[in-house]
Coordinates of C-alpha atoms in Angstrom, one line a residue:
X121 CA -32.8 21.2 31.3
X122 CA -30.5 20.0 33.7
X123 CA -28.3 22.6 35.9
X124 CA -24.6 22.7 36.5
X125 CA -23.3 21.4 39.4
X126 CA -20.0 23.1 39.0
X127 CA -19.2 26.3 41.4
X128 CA -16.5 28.5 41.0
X129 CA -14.2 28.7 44.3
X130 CA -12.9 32.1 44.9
X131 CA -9.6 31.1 46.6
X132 CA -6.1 32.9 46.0
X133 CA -5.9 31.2 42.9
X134 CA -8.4 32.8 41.8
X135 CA -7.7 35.8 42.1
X136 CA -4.0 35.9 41.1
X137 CA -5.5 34.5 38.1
X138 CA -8.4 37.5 38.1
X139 CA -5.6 40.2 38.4
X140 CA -3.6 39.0 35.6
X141 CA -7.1 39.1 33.6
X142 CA -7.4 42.5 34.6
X143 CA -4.6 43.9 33.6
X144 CA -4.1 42.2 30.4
X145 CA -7.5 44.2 30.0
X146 CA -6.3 47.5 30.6
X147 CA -3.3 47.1 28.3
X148 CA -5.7 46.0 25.6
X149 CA -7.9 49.2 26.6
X150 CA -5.3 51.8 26.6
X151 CA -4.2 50.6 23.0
X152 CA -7.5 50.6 21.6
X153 CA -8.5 54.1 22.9
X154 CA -4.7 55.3 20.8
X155 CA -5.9 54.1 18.2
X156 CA -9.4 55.3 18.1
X157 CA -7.8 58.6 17.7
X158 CA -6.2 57.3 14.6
X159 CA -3.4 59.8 13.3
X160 CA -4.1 61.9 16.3
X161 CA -5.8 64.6 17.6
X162 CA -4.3 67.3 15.8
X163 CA -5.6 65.5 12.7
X164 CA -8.4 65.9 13.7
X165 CA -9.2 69.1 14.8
X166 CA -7.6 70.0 10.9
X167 CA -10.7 67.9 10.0
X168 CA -13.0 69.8 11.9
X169 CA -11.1 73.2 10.7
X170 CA -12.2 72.0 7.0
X171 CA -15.8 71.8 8.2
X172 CA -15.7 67.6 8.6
X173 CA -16.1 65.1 10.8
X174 CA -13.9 62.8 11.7
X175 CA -14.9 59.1 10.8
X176 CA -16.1 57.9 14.3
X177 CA -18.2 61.3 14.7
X178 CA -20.1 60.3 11.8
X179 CA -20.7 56.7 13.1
X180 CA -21.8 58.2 15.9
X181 CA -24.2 60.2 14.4
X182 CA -25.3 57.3 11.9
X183 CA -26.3 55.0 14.7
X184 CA -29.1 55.1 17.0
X185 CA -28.2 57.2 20.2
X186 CA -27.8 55.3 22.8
X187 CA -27.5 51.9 20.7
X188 CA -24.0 49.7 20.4
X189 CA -21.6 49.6 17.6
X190 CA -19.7 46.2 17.5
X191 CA -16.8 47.8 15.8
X192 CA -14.5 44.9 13.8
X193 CA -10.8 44.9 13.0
X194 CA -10.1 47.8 15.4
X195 CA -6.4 46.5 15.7
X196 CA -6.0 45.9 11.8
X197 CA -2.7 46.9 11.6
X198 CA -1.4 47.5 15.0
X199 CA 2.4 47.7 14.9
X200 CA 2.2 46.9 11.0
X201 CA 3.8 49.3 8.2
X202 CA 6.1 51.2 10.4
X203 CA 8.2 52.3 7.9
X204 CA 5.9 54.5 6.3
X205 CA 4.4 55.8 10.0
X206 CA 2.2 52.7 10.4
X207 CA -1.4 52.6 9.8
X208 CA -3.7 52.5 12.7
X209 CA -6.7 50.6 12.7
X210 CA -5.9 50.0 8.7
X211 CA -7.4 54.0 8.7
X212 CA -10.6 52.2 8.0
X213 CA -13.6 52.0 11.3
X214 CA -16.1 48.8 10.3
X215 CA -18.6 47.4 11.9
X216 CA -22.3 46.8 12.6
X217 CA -24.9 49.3 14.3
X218 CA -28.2 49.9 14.3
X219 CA -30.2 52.5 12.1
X220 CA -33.7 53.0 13.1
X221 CA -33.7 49.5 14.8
X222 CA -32.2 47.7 11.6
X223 CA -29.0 45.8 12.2
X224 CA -26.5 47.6 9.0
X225 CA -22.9 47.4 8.2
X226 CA -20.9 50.7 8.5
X227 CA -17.6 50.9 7.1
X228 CA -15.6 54.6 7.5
X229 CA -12.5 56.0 5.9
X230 CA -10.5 57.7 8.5
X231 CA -9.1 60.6 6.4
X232 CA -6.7 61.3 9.4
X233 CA -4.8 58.2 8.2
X234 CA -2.6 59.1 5.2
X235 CA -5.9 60.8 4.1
X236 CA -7.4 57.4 4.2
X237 CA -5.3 56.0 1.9
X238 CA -6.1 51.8 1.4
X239 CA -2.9 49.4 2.7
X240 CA -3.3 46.2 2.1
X241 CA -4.6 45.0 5.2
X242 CA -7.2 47.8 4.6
X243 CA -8.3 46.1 1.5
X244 CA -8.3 42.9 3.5
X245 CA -10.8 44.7 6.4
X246 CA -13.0 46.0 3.5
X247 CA -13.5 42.9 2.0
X248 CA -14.3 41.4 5.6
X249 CA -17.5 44.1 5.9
X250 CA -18.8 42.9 2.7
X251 CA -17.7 39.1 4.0
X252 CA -20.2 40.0 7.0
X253 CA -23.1 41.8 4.7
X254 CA -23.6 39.0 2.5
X255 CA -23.3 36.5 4.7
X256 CA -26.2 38.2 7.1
X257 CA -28.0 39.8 4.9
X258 CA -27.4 43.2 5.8
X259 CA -27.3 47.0 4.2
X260 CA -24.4 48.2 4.2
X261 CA -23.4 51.8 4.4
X262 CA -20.2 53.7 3.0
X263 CA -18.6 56.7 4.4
X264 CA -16.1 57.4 1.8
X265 CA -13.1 60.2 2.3
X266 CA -9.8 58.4 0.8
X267 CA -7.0 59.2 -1.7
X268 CA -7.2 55.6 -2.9
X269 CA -4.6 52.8 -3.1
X270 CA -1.2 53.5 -1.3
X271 CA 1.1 54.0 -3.9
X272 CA 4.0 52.6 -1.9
X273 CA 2.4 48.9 -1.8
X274 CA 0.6 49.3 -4.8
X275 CA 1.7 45.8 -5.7
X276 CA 0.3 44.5 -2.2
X277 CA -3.2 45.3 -3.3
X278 CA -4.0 46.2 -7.0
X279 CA -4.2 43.0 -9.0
X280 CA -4.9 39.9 -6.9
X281 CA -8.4 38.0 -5.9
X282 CA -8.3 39.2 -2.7
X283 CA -7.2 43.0 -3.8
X284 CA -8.5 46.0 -4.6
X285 CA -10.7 44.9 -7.6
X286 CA -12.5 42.0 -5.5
X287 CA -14.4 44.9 -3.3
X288 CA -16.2 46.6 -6.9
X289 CA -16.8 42.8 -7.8
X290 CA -19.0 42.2 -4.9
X291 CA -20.5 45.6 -5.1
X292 CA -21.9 43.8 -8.0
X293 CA -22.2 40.5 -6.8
X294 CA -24.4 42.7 -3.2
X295 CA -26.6 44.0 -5.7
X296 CA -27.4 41.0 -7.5
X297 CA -28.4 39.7 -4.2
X298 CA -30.9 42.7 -3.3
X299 CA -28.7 43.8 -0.1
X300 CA -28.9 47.6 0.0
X301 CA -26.0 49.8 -0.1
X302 CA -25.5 53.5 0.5
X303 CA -22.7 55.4 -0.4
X304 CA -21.6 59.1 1.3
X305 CA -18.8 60.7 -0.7
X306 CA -17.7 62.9 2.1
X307 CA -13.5 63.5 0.9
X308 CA -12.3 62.7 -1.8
X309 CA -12.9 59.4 -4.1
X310 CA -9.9 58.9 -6.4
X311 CA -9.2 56.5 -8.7
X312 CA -10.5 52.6 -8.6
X313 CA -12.4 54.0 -5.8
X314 CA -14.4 56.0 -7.1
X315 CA -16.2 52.6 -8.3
X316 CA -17.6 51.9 -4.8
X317 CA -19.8 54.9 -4.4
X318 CA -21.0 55.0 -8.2
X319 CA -21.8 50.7 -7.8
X320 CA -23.9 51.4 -4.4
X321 CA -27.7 51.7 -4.7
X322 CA -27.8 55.6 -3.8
X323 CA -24.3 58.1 -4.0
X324 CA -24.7 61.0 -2.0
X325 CA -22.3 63.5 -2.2
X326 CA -21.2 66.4 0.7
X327 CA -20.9 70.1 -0.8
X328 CA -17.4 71.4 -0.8
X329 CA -15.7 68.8 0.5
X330 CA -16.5 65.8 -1.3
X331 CA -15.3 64.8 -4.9
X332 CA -15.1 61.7 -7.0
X333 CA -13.2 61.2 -10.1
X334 CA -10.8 58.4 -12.1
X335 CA -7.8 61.1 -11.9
X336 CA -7.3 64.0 -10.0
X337 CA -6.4 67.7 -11.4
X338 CA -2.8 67.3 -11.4
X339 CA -2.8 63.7 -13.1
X340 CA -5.3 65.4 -15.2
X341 CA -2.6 67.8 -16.0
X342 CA -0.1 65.5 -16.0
X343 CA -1.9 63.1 -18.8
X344 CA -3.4 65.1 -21.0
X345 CA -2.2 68.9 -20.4
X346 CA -5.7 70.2 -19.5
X347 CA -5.8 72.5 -16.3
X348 CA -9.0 72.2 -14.0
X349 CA -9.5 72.8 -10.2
X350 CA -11.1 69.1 -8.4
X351 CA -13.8 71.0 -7.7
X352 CA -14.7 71.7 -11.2
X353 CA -13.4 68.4 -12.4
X354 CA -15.7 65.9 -9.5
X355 CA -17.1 68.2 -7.2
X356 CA -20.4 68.0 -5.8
X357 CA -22.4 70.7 -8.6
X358 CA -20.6 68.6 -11.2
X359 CA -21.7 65.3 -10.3
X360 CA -25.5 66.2 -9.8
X361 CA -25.7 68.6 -12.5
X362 CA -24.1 67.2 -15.1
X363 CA -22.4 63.7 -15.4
X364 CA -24.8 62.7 -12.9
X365 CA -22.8 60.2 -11.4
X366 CA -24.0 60.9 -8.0
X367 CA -27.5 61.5 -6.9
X368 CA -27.8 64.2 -4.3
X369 CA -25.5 66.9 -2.7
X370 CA -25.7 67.4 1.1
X371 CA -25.0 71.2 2.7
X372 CA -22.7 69.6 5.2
X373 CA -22.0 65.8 7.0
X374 CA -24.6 66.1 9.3
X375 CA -27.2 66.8 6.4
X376 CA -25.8 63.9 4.8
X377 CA -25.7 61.6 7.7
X378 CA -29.3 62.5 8.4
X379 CA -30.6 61.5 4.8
X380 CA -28.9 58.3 4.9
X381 CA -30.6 57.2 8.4
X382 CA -33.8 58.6 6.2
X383 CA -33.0 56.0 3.1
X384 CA -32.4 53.3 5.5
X385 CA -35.8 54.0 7.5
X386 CA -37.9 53.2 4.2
X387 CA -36.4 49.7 3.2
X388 CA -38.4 46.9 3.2
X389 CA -37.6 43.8 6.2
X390 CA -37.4 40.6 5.1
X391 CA -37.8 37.2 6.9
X392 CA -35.3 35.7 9.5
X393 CA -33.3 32.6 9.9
X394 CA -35.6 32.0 12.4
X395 CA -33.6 31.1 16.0
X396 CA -35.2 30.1 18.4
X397 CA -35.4 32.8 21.4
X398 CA -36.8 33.0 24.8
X399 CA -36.9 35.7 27.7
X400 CA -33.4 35.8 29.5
X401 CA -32.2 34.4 32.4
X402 CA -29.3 35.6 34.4
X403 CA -26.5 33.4 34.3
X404 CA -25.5 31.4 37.8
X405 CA -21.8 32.9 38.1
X406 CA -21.4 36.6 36.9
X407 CA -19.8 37.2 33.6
X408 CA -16.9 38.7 35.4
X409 CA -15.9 35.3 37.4
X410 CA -14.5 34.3 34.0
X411 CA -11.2 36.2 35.2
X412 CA -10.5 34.0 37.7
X413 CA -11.3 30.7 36.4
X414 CA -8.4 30.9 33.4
X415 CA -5.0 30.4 34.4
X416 CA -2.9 33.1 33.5
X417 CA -0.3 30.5 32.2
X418 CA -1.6 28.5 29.3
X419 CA -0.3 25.0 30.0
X420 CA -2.4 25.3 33.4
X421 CA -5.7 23.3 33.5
X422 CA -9.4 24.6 34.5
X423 CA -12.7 22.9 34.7
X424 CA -14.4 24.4 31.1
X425 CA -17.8 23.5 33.0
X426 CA -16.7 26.4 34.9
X427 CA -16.5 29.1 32.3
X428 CA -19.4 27.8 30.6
X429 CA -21.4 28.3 34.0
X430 CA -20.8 32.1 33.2
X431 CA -22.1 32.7 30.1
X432 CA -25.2 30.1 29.8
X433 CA -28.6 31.6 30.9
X434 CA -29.9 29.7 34.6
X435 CA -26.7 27.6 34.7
X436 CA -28.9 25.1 32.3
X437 CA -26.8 22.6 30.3
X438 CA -27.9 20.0 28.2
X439 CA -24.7 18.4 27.9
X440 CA -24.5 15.4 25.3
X441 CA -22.4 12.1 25.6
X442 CA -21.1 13.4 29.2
X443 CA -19.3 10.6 29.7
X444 CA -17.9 9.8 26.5
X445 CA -15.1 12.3 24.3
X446 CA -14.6 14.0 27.7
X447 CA -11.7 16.3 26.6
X448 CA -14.5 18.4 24.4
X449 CA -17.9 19.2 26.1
X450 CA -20.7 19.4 24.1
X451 CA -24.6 20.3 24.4
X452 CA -27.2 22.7 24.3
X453 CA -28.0 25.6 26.6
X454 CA -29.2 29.3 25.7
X455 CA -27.4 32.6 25.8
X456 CA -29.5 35.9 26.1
X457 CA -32.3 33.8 25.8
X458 CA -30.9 32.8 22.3
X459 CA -30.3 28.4 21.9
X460 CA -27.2 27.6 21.3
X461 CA -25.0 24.3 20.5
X462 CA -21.7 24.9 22.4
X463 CA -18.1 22.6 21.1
X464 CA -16.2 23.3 24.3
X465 CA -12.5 22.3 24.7
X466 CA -11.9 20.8 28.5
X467 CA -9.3 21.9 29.4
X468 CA -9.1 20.0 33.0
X469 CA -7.4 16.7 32.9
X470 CA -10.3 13.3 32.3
X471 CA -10.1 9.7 32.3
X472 CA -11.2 7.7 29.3
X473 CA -14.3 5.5 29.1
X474 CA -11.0 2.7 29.7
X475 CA -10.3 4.3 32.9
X476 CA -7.0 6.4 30.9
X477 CA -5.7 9.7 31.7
X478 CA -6.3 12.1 29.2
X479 CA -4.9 15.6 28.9
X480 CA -7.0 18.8 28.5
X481 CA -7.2 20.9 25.5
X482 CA -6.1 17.9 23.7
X483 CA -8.8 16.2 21.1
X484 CA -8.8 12.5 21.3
X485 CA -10.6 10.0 18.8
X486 CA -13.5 9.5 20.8
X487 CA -13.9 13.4 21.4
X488 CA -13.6 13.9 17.6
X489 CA -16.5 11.5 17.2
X490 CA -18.6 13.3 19.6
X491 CA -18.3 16.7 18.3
X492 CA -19.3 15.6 14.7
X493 CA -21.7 13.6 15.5
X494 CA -23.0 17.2 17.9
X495 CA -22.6 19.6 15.2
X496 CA -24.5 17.4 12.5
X497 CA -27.4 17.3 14.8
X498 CA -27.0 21.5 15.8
X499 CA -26.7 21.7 11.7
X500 CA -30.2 19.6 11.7
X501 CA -31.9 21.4 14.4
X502 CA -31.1 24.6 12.8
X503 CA -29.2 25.5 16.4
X504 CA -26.5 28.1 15.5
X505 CA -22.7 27.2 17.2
X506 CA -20.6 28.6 19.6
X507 CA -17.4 27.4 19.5
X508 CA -15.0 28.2 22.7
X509 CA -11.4 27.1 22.0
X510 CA -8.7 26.6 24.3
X511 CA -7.3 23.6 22.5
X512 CA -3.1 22.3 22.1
X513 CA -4.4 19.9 18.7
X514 CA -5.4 16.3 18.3
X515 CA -3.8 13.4 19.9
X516 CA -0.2 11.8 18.8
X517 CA 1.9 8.9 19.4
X518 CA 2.0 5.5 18.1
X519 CA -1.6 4.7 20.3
X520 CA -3.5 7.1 18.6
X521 CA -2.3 6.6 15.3
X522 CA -3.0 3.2 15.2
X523 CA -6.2 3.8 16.8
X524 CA -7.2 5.9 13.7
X525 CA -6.7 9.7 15.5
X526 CA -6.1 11.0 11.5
X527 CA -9.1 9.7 10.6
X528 CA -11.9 11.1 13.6
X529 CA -10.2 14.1 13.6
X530 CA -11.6 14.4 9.4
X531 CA -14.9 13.4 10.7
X532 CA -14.5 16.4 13.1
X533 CA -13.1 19.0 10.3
X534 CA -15.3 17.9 7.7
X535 CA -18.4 18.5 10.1
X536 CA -17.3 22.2 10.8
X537 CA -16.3 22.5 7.4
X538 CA -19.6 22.0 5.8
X539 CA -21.9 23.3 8.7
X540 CA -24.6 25.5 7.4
X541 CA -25.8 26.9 10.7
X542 CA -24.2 30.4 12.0
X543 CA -20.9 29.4 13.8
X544 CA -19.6 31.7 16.6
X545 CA -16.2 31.5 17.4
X546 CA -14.5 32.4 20.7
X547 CA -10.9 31.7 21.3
X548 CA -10.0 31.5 25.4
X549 CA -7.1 30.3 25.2
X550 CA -4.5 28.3 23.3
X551 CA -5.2 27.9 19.9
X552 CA -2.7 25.1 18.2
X553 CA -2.0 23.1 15.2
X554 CA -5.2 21.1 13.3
X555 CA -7.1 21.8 16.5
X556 CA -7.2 25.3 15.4
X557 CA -9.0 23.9 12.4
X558 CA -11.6 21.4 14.3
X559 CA -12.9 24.2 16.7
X560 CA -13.8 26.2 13.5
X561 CA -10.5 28.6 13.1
X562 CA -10.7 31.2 10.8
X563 CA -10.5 28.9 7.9
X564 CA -13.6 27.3 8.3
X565 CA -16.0 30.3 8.3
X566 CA -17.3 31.5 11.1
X567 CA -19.7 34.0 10.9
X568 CA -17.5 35.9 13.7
X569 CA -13.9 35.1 15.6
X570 CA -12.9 37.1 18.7
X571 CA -10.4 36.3 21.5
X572 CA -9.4 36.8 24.9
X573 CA -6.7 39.1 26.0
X574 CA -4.8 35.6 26.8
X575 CA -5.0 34.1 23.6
X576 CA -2.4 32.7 21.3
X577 CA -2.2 30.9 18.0
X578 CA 0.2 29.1 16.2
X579 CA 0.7 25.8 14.1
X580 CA 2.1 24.5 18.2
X581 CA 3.2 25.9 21.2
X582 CA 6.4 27.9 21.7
X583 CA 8.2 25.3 23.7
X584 CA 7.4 22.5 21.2
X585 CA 8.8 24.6 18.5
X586 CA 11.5 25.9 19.7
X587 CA 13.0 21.9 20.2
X588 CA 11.6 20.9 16.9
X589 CA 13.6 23.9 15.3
X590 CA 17.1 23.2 17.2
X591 CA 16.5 19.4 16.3
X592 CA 16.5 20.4 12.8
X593 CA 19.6 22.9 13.3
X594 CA 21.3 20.5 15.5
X595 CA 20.6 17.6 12.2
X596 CA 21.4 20.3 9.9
X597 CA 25.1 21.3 11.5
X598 CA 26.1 16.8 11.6
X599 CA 25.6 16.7 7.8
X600 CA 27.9 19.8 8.0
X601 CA 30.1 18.0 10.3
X602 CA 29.8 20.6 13.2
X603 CA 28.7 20.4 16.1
X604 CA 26.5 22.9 17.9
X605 CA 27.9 24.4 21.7
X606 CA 25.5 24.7 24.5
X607 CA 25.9 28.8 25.0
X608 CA 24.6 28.7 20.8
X609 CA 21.7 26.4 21.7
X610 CA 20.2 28.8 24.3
X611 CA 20.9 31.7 22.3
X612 CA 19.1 29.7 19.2
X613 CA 16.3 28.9 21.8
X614 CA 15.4 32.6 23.1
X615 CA 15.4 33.3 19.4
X616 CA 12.9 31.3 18.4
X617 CA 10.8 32.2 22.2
X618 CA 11.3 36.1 21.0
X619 CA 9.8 34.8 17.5
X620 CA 7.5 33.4 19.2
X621 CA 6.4 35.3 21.5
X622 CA 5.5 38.4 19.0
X623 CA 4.0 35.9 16.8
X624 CA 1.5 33.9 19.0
X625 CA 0.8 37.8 20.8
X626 CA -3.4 38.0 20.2
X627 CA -2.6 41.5 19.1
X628 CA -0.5 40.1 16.5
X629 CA -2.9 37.7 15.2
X630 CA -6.1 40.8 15.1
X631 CA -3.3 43.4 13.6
X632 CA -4.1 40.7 10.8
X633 CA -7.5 39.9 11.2
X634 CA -7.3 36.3 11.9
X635 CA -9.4 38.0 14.4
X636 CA -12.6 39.8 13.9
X637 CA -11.5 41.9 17.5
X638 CA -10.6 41.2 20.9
X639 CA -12.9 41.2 23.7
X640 CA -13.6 41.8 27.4
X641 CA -14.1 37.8 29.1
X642 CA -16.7 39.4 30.8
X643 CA -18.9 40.8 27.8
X644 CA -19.2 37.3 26.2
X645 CA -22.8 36.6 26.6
X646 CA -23.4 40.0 24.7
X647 CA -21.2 39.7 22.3
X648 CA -22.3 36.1 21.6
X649 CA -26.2 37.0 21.7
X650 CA -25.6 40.1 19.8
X651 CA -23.9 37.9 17.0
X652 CA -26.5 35.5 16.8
X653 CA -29.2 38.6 16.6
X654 CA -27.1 39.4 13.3
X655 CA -27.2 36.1 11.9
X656 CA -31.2 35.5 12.4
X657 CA -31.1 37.8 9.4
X658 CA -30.4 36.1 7.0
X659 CA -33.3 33.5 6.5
X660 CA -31.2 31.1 3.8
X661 CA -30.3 28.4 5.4
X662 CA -28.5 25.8 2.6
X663 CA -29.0 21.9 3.3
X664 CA -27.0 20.2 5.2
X665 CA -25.0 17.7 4.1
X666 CA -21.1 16.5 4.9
X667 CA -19.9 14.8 1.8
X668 CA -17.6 11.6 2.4
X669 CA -17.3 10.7 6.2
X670 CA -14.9 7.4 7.3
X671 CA -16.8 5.4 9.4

């Protein structure tokens, strides 16, 4: 396999570009570790005076010591909800871990979170870990201690698809498919949510502090008149002894926690997807150059060759059609050993096969052409994808309109669309418009999505919006017969850049989980590897096949 020729030069530019990496880091840090405290440390200790853990305690303890927990959606809900005291990390800690060497899916109520009450982005994050469980094939455990829907946005969450109802629906559908779950009541488990536990394989319930029931003692009250403690209503004794509901009461969280690594050590392993893997090789630039190859100003150009020359094992790279579609690099190369098709944007300006300049991140005809015709083959070879994005959309003007740009770009989409191999996504840069789409956006199912600290997405970028938006004011106002002064223009301008600015933030986009999380440029390769190690588990692979392609 042949090597890349491309070397990173460590010149000023570099690192002015590898401080503005850093530091976007550490702001990214500092807000993750707030919000791993979730409502704060004196909620916590009031946890601990009640004789419970808090949620990431019990991870902790879940997983193997020592072992990593790629925690997903941990800004769900940054900055969201601030009227009713916002809701960190949705008050809900997901993610996958491993249990006795077994790859599971963990999802946590954090009961220091309006007593881990669901918002609707919580039921959004939920639905995501069961998203990730069926789609790999995994168990997936349940750490349950939450009051249930959020009154407040009640209509937010209780009777859509993609509500509260649609998590019991795939308990069902999880079961049906012989993928293990395990529930630990370890709060309480109020209302609809009192389904999840009872429709897992195995309930397990903590003494004294854990309780389960469709309405609590004062609605209890409330509806029929009859007075009873929750204790004596759901409580642990009760549901062992005598509705039964649950299967086993643990002493204390630890106990429980124990058991449940116990369960998971007895299931049975299936087969794999199959991967193909190989001993590692160090790649030929460390991880951490990758800070100094991206401009810290989006419209800037890079060589992608570079970035990719950080993250592929041995600096190998069999790239495919080199010389043709040049503003998206293509070709094969392994990660952690793993192989791996990569759909790269280039974001360095090319020339055409016809000798014309073409601009980077942007997705011409012939580069549409090339990455279908790349991911049908990945989707043949059974070659998982890794899709790195740093891409301003297809193509326009009268040139590539006429030249059919419409057209290959629906070759491109419908490719992605119908790809049956595990697609990783990883956004570096810009993400924009139909592009967003092509280079498998959230839309088009990737098995995960993360970004850079850098990253921004929107339907185009801010300075193409903002003109399109005061050409429509401007057209708007001459029908009105006014006219619009220059002092109102800029003010209408920095408007829409304030918009925009929130909007295309990368914290704004994983607050809603068009993100699966944000990660270090430098922890790519693991993240990537670790991503395809989750996927190998699940060995049903559909057939391929794309439907109606324009040729």
């Amino acid at each position: 396999m042949p090597r890349l020729k491309h070397t990173v030069k460590k010149d000023h530019t570099f690192h002015v570009r590898e401080d503005y990496f850093k530091n976007l880091i550490r702001k990214i840090e500092a807000a993750a570790n707030q919000l791993k405290l979730g409502g704060g440390k004196k909620a916590i200790e009031n946890l601990h005076s009640k004789n419970k853990l808090h949620c990431r305690e019990r991870i902790e303890l879940l997983i193997d010591k020592g072992s990593h927990f790629m925690e997903i959606g941990l800004f769900a809900g940054y900055e969201m909800y601030q009227e009713y005291g916002g809701a960190p990390s949705s008050g809900t800690v997901f993610g996958i871990g491993k249990i006795h060497g077994r790859d599971c899916v963990i999802v946590a109520n954090d009961a220091t979170v309006k007593a881990g009450a669901w918002f609707p982005i919580t039921c959004k994050k939920n639905l995501r870990a069961q998203e990730i469980s069926m789609e790999n094939k995994l168990p997936i455990i349940y750490l349950v201690d939450s009051a249930g829907v959020f009154l407040p946005m009640q209509d937010e969450i209780f009777p859509d698809k993609e509500h509260f109802g649609r998590i019991f629906r795939n308990n069902a559908v999880m079961s049906a498919m012989g993928i293990p779950q395990i529930a630990a009541i370890m709060g309480p488990c109020v209302a609809g949510g009192a389904y999840l536990p009872i429709m897992s394989d195995e309930a397990l319930i903590v003494e004294g502090t854990g309780s389960i029931f469709l309405a609590g003692s004062h609605l209890v009250k409330a509806a029929i008149g009859e007075k009873i403690g929750n204790e004596e209503l759901g409580g642990a004794t009760v549901t062992t002894e005598v509705s039964g509901i649950t299967d086993e009461k643990m002493p204390d969280d630890k106990a429980c926690i124990e058991k449940i690594r116990s369960l998971v050590s007895k299931l049975g392993h299936s087969a794999t997807a199959g991967f193909d893997r190989i001993p590692t090789s160090d790649p030929v630039h460390a991880p951490e150059d990758i800070y100094g190859i991206i401009p810290e100003e989006s419209t800037k150009p890079y060589d992608t060759h570079e970035l990719i020359n950080c993250i592929v094992d041995a600096g190998e790279f069999d790239e495919y059609k080199p010389n043709y579609g040049k503003t998206v690099i293509t070709g094969f190369a392994r990660i952690d050993g793993w192989a791996v098709g990569i759909v790269a944007n280039q974001r360095n300006i090319v020339k055409s096969r016809k000798g014309e300049v073409q601009f980077g991140g942007v997705i011409y005809s012939d580069s549409a052409d090339k990455g279908a015709r790349f991911i049908m083959n990945c989707n043949q070879r059974r070659i998982p994808l890794l899709f790195l994005q740093d891409v301003t959309g297809f193509m326009v003007g009268s040139r590539s309109e006429h030249g059919g740009i419409i057209k290959d770009g629906a070759k491109m989409v419908n490719a992605v669309a119908n790809s049956v191999v595990p697609k990783i996504t990883i956004i570096t840069g810009n993400s924009y418009g139909a592009g967003n789409y092509a280079m498998c956006g959230k839309a088009y199912d990737p098995r995960f999505i993360f970004a850079y600290p850098n990253a921004q997405i929107a339907v185009m970028g801010g300075a193409q919006a903002s003109n399109v938006l005061l050409d429509i004011k401007i057209g708007q106002l001459k029908k009105e017969g006014k006219e619009i002064s220059e002092e109102d223009k800029k003010k209408f301008l920095n408007e829409i850049k304030q918009r925009y600015d929130l909007q295309t933030n990368i914290m704004y986009a994983a607050a809603r989980l068009w993100v699966d999380g944000i990660i270090d440029p430098a922890d790519t390769r693991q993240v990537v590897s670790h991503c395809i190690e989750i996927s190998n588990n699940n060995p049903d692979i559909p057939k391929f096949n794309v439907g109606v392609i324009q040729t």
